[in-house]
Tab-separated table of C-alpha atoms in Angstrom:
chain	number	residue	atom	x	y	z
R	1	MET	CA	17.698	-3.424	-14.290
R	2	LYS	CA	20.119	-5.747	-12.840
R	3	PRO	CA	19.891	-6.091	-8.845
R	4	ARG	CA	23.518	-4.969	-8.559
R	5	PHE	CA	22.926	-1.786	-10.646
R	6	PHE	CA	20.125	-0.987	-8.366
R	7	SER	CA	22.485	-1.794	-5.214
R	8	THR	CA	24.967	0.754	-6.921
R	9	LEU	CA	22.400	3.480	-7.246
R	10	LEU	CA	21.236	3.081	-3.829
R	11	ILE	CA	24.976	3.588	-2.463
R	12	LEU	CA	25.737	6.668	-4.877
R	13	GLY	CA	22.337	8.039	-3.693
R	14	ALA	CA	22.836	7.398	-0.078
R	15	ALA	CA	26.590	8.936	-0.485
R	16	GLY	CA	25.229	12.222	-2.510
R	17	LEU	CA	27.002	10.927	-5.513
R	18	ALA	CA	24.041	10.471	-7.705
R	19	THR	CA	25.264	10.489	-11.706
R	20	ALA	CA	23.413	10.750	-14.776
R	21	SER	CA	22.705	7.104	-14.805
R	22	ALA	CA	21.140	7.320	-11.405
R	23	GLN	CA	19.011	10.077	-12.529
R	24	SER	CA	18.103	8.018	-15.817
R	25	ALA	CA	17.145	5.318	-13.737
R	26	LEU	CA	14.926	7.383	-11.367
R	27	SER	CA	13.759	9.005	-14.673
R	28	ASP	CA	12.744	5.328	-15.752
R	29	LEU	CA	11.154	4.249	-12.905
R	30	THR	CA	9.012	7.237	-12.614
R	31	LYS	CA	7.781	6.763	-16.181
R	32	SER	CA	6.942	3.238	-15.359
R	33	LEU	CA	4.539	4.392	-12.570
R	34	SER	CA	3.101	7.056	-14.875
R	35	SER	CA	2.391	4.602	-17.926
R	36	PRO	CA	-0.963	2.984	-18.082
R	37	GLN	CA	-1.239	-0.539	-16.015
R	38	PRO	CA	-2.992	-3.218	-17.370
R	39	ALA	CA	-5.684	-4.306	-15.031
R	40	ALA	CA	-6.003	-7.960	-14.525
R	41	THR	CA	-9.147	-7.655	-12.592
R	42	ALA	CA	-12.588	-7.021	-13.707
R	43	SER	CA	-12.393	-3.095	-13.195
R	44	ALA	CA	-9.415	-0.971	-13.279
R	45	LEU	CA	-8.015	0.387	-9.821
R	46	PRO	CA	-9.843	3.218	-8.416
R	47	SER	CA	-7.935	6.619	-9.649
R	48	ASP	CA	-7.500	7.888	-5.927
R	49	LEU	CA	-5.526	4.709	-5.247
R	50	VAL	CA	-3.522	5.086	-8.387
R	51	GLY	CA	-2.549	8.681	-7.780
R	52	GLY	CA	-2.158	8.182	-3.818
R	53	LEU	CA	0.712	5.046	-4.982
R	54	LYS	CA	2.041	7.223	-7.722
R	55	ASN	CA	2.280	10.452	-5.299
R	56	LEU	CA	4.162	8.138	-2.728
R	57	ALA	CA	6.314	6.989	-5.189
R	58	SER	CA	7.352	10.285	-6.343
R	59	SER	CA	8.237	11.347	-2.669
R	60	PHE	CA	11.070	9.479	-2.894
R	61	GLY	CA	14.647	10.738	-4.194
R	62	VAL	CA	17.433	8.879	-6.047
R	63	SER	CA	18.793	7.578	-2.678
R	64	GLN	CA	15.720	6.134	-1.975
R	65	LEU	CA	14.820	4.212	-5.110
R	66	ASN	CA	14.455	0.933	-3.367
R	67	TYR	CA	11.229	2.855	-1.682
R	68	MET	CA	9.807	4.062	-4.941
R	69	SER	CA	10.328	0.338	-6.311
R	70	LEU	CA	8.165	-1.067	-3.288
R	71	ALA	CA	5.607	1.595	-4.164
R	72	LYS	CA	5.602	0.635	-8.000
R	73	ASP	CA	5.386	-3.190	-6.664
R	74	ALA	CA	2.234	-2.408	-4.711
R	75	LEU	CA	0.552	-1.089	-7.740
R	76	SER	CA	1.869	-3.900	-9.701
R	77	SER	CA	0.490	-6.521	-7.444
R	78	LEU	CA	-2.995	-4.951	-7.096
R	79	ASN	CA	-3.183	-4.711	-10.987
R	80	ALA	CA	-1.991	-8.642	-10.977
R	81	GLY	CA	-4.872	-9.270	-8.391
R	82	HIS	CA	-2.077	-10.094	-5.603
R	83	ASP	CA	-3.692	-8.188	-2.919
R	84	SER	CA	-1.624	-9.529	-0.264
R	85	LYS	CA	1.731	-8.743	-1.975
R	86	ALA	CA	0.614	-5.301	-2.158
R	87	LEU	CA	-0.125	-5.057	1.413
R	88	ALA	CA	3.405	-6.249	2.027
R	89	ALA	CA	5.127	-3.926	-0.107
R	90	LEU	CA	3.353	-1.276	1.940
R	91	ASP	CA	3.995	-2.948	5.009
R	92	LYS	CA	7.857	-2.712	4.344
R	93	LEU	CA	7.490	0.920	3.528
R	94	GLY	CA	5.563	1.345	6.957
R	95	ALA	CA	8.884	0.080	8.534
R	96	ALA	CA	11.503	2.503	6.900
R	97	LYS	CA	12.546	5.884	8.158
R	98	LEU	CA	10.272	8.135	6.488
R	99	THR	CA	10.177	11.859	6.252
R	100	ALA	CA	7.046	13.521	7.689
R	101	GLY	CA	5.567	14.216	4.174
R	102	GLN	CA	6.659	10.403	2.818
R	103	LEU	CA	4.542	9.215	5.606
R	104	THR	CA	1.672	11.402	5.217
R	105	ALA	CA	1.883	10.282	1.207
R	106	LEU	CA	2.035	6.344	2.658
R	107	LYS	CA	-1.051	7.094	5.045
R	108	THR	CA	-3.075	8.518	2.299
R	109	ALA	CA	-2.307	5.681	0.047
R	110	ARG	CA	-2.682	3.111	2.393
R	111	THR	CA	-5.611	4.374	3.388
R	112	ALA	CA	-6.869	3.993	-0.521
R	113	VAL	CA	-5.225	0.706	-0.955
R	114	ASP	CA	-6.943	-0.779	2.124
R	115	ALA	CA	-10.357	0.376	1.123
R	116	TYR	CA	-10.211	-0.824	-2.196
R	117	VAL	CA	-8.783	-4.696	-1.048
R	118	VAL	CA	-11.607	-4.843	1.488
R	119	LYS	CA	-14.457	-4.003	-0.727
R	120	LYS	CA	-12.662	-6.090	-3.523
R	121	ASN	CA	-12.045	-9.159	-1.040
R	122	PHE	CA	-15.236	-8.925	0.936
R	123	ALA	CA	-18.154	-6.504	-0.228
R	124	GLY	CA	-19.862	-9.504	-1.993
R	125	VAL	CA	-19.789	-11.826	0.819
R	126	PRO	CA	-23.413	-11.596	2.272
R	127	GLU	CA	-22.864	-12.460	5.801
R	128	VAL	CA	-20.459	-9.828	6.271
R	129	ASN	CA	-21.767	-6.772	4.518
R	130	GLY	CA	-22.369	-4.655	7.476
R	131	LEU	CA	-19.009	-5.409	8.756
R	132	VAL	CA	-17.408	-4.556	5.569
R	133	THR	CA	-19.214	-1.369	5.504
R	134	ASP	CA	-18.519	-0.273	9.037
R	135	SER	CA	-14.869	-1.295	8.260
R	136	LEU	CA	-14.623	0.972	5.213
R	137	THR	CA	-15.784	3.758	7.308
R	138	GLN	CA	-13.517	3.276	9.970
R	139	ILE	CA	-10.761	3.269	7.203
R	140	LYS	CA	-11.405	6.460	5.839
R	141	SER	CA	-12.044	7.988	9.432
R	142	GLY	CA	-8.896	6.557	10.982
R	143	ASP	CA	-10.568	4.307	13.705
R	144	PHE	CA	-7.812	2.014	13.302
R	145	ALA	CA	-8.726	0.156	16.377
R	146	GLY	CA	-12.254	-0.080	14.886
R	147	VAL	CA	-11.164	-1.662	11.908
R	148	ALA	CA	-8.952	-4.275	13.470
R	149	ALA	CA	-11.820	-5.350	15.290
R	150	LYS	CA	-14.304	-5.421	12.737
R	151	LEU	CA	-11.941	-7.325	10.154
R	152	GLN	CA	-11.076	-9.770	12.841
R	153	THR	CA	-14.670	-10.547	13.077
R	154	VAL	CA	-14.906	-11.019	9.269
R	155	ALA	CA	-11.863	-13.426	9.526
R	156	THR	CA	-14.119	-15.458	12.118
R	157	THR	CA	-17.545	-15.326	10.630
R	158	ILE	CA	-16.400	-16.557	6.865
R	159	LYS	CA	-14.425	-19.276	5.665
R	160	PRO	CA	-11.602	-17.172	4.152
R	161	THR	CA	-9.582	-18.417	1.170
R	162	ALA	CA	-5.789	-18.417	1.517
R	163	GLU	CA	-5.570	-14.826	-0.231
R	164	GLN	CA	-8.380	-13.456	1.762
R	165	LYS	CA	-6.670	-14.813	4.819
R	166	ALA	CA	-3.368	-13.241	3.900
R	167	VAL	CA	-5.057	-10.079	3.239
R	168	LEU	CA	-7.124	-10.298	6.464
R	169	ASP	CA	-3.797	-11.176	8.783
R	170	SER	CA	-2.063	-8.421	7.003
R	171	LEU	CA	-4.740	-5.459	7.657
R	172	VAL	CA	-5.566	-6.876	11.162
R	173	ALA	CA	-1.649	-6.452	11.991
R	174	HIS	CA	-1.525	-3.142	10.437
R	175	TYR	CA	-4.312	-1.591	12.145
R	176	LYS	CA	-3.344	-3.042	15.497
R	177	SER	CA	0.080	-1.435	15.156
R	178	TRP	CA	-1.448	2.095	13.548
R	179	ALA	CA	-4.234	1.985	16.905
R	180	ALA	CA	-1.268	1.428	19.228
R	181	SER	CA	0.815	4.306	17.689
R	182	SER	CA	-1.970	6.823	17.096
R	183	PRO	CA	-4.434	8.779	19.014
R	184	ALA	CA	-8.280	7.724	18.566
R	185	PRO	CA	-10.465	9.952	16.017
R	186	ALA	CA	-12.782	12.463	17.392
R	187	LYS	CA	-16.500	11.159	17.407
């Protein structure tokens, strides 16, 4: 679809004037999310990650096609091995005004994506195996401050590639932000 058409769809959707073509565009975007994605990496993406992103995308209506597109971009980026681009798309969604249901879907998808990205990028690095294991546990438990601290230590312990550095920077900033706005998990 052309950018101008997307802009028109967004304006019509925001004004409550969604047309049949807007509904068709939404349907096409939803179908593209439902179709199998080619995996560019050695293993396919985990089903909880794909399901979380699809659930997130389906939580947006016609007036929010730009948000749905960001969720799709995150999935496509992960499939292409561009983890930092996927995280950037999710960061943009996190900065948007979302409903409570959409925010819950985003947090669920983000947890799955973050765990996948941390494991994929750092689980095989011997000098940080313990930190990675702790980070994965903290991601799943919601210990955002703990995740940020562990990932900062990973960044200083290894010599990350440019992509790994971008991933670490994005994750640390994300978890520091969530830690500042969320209560600490019960121990």
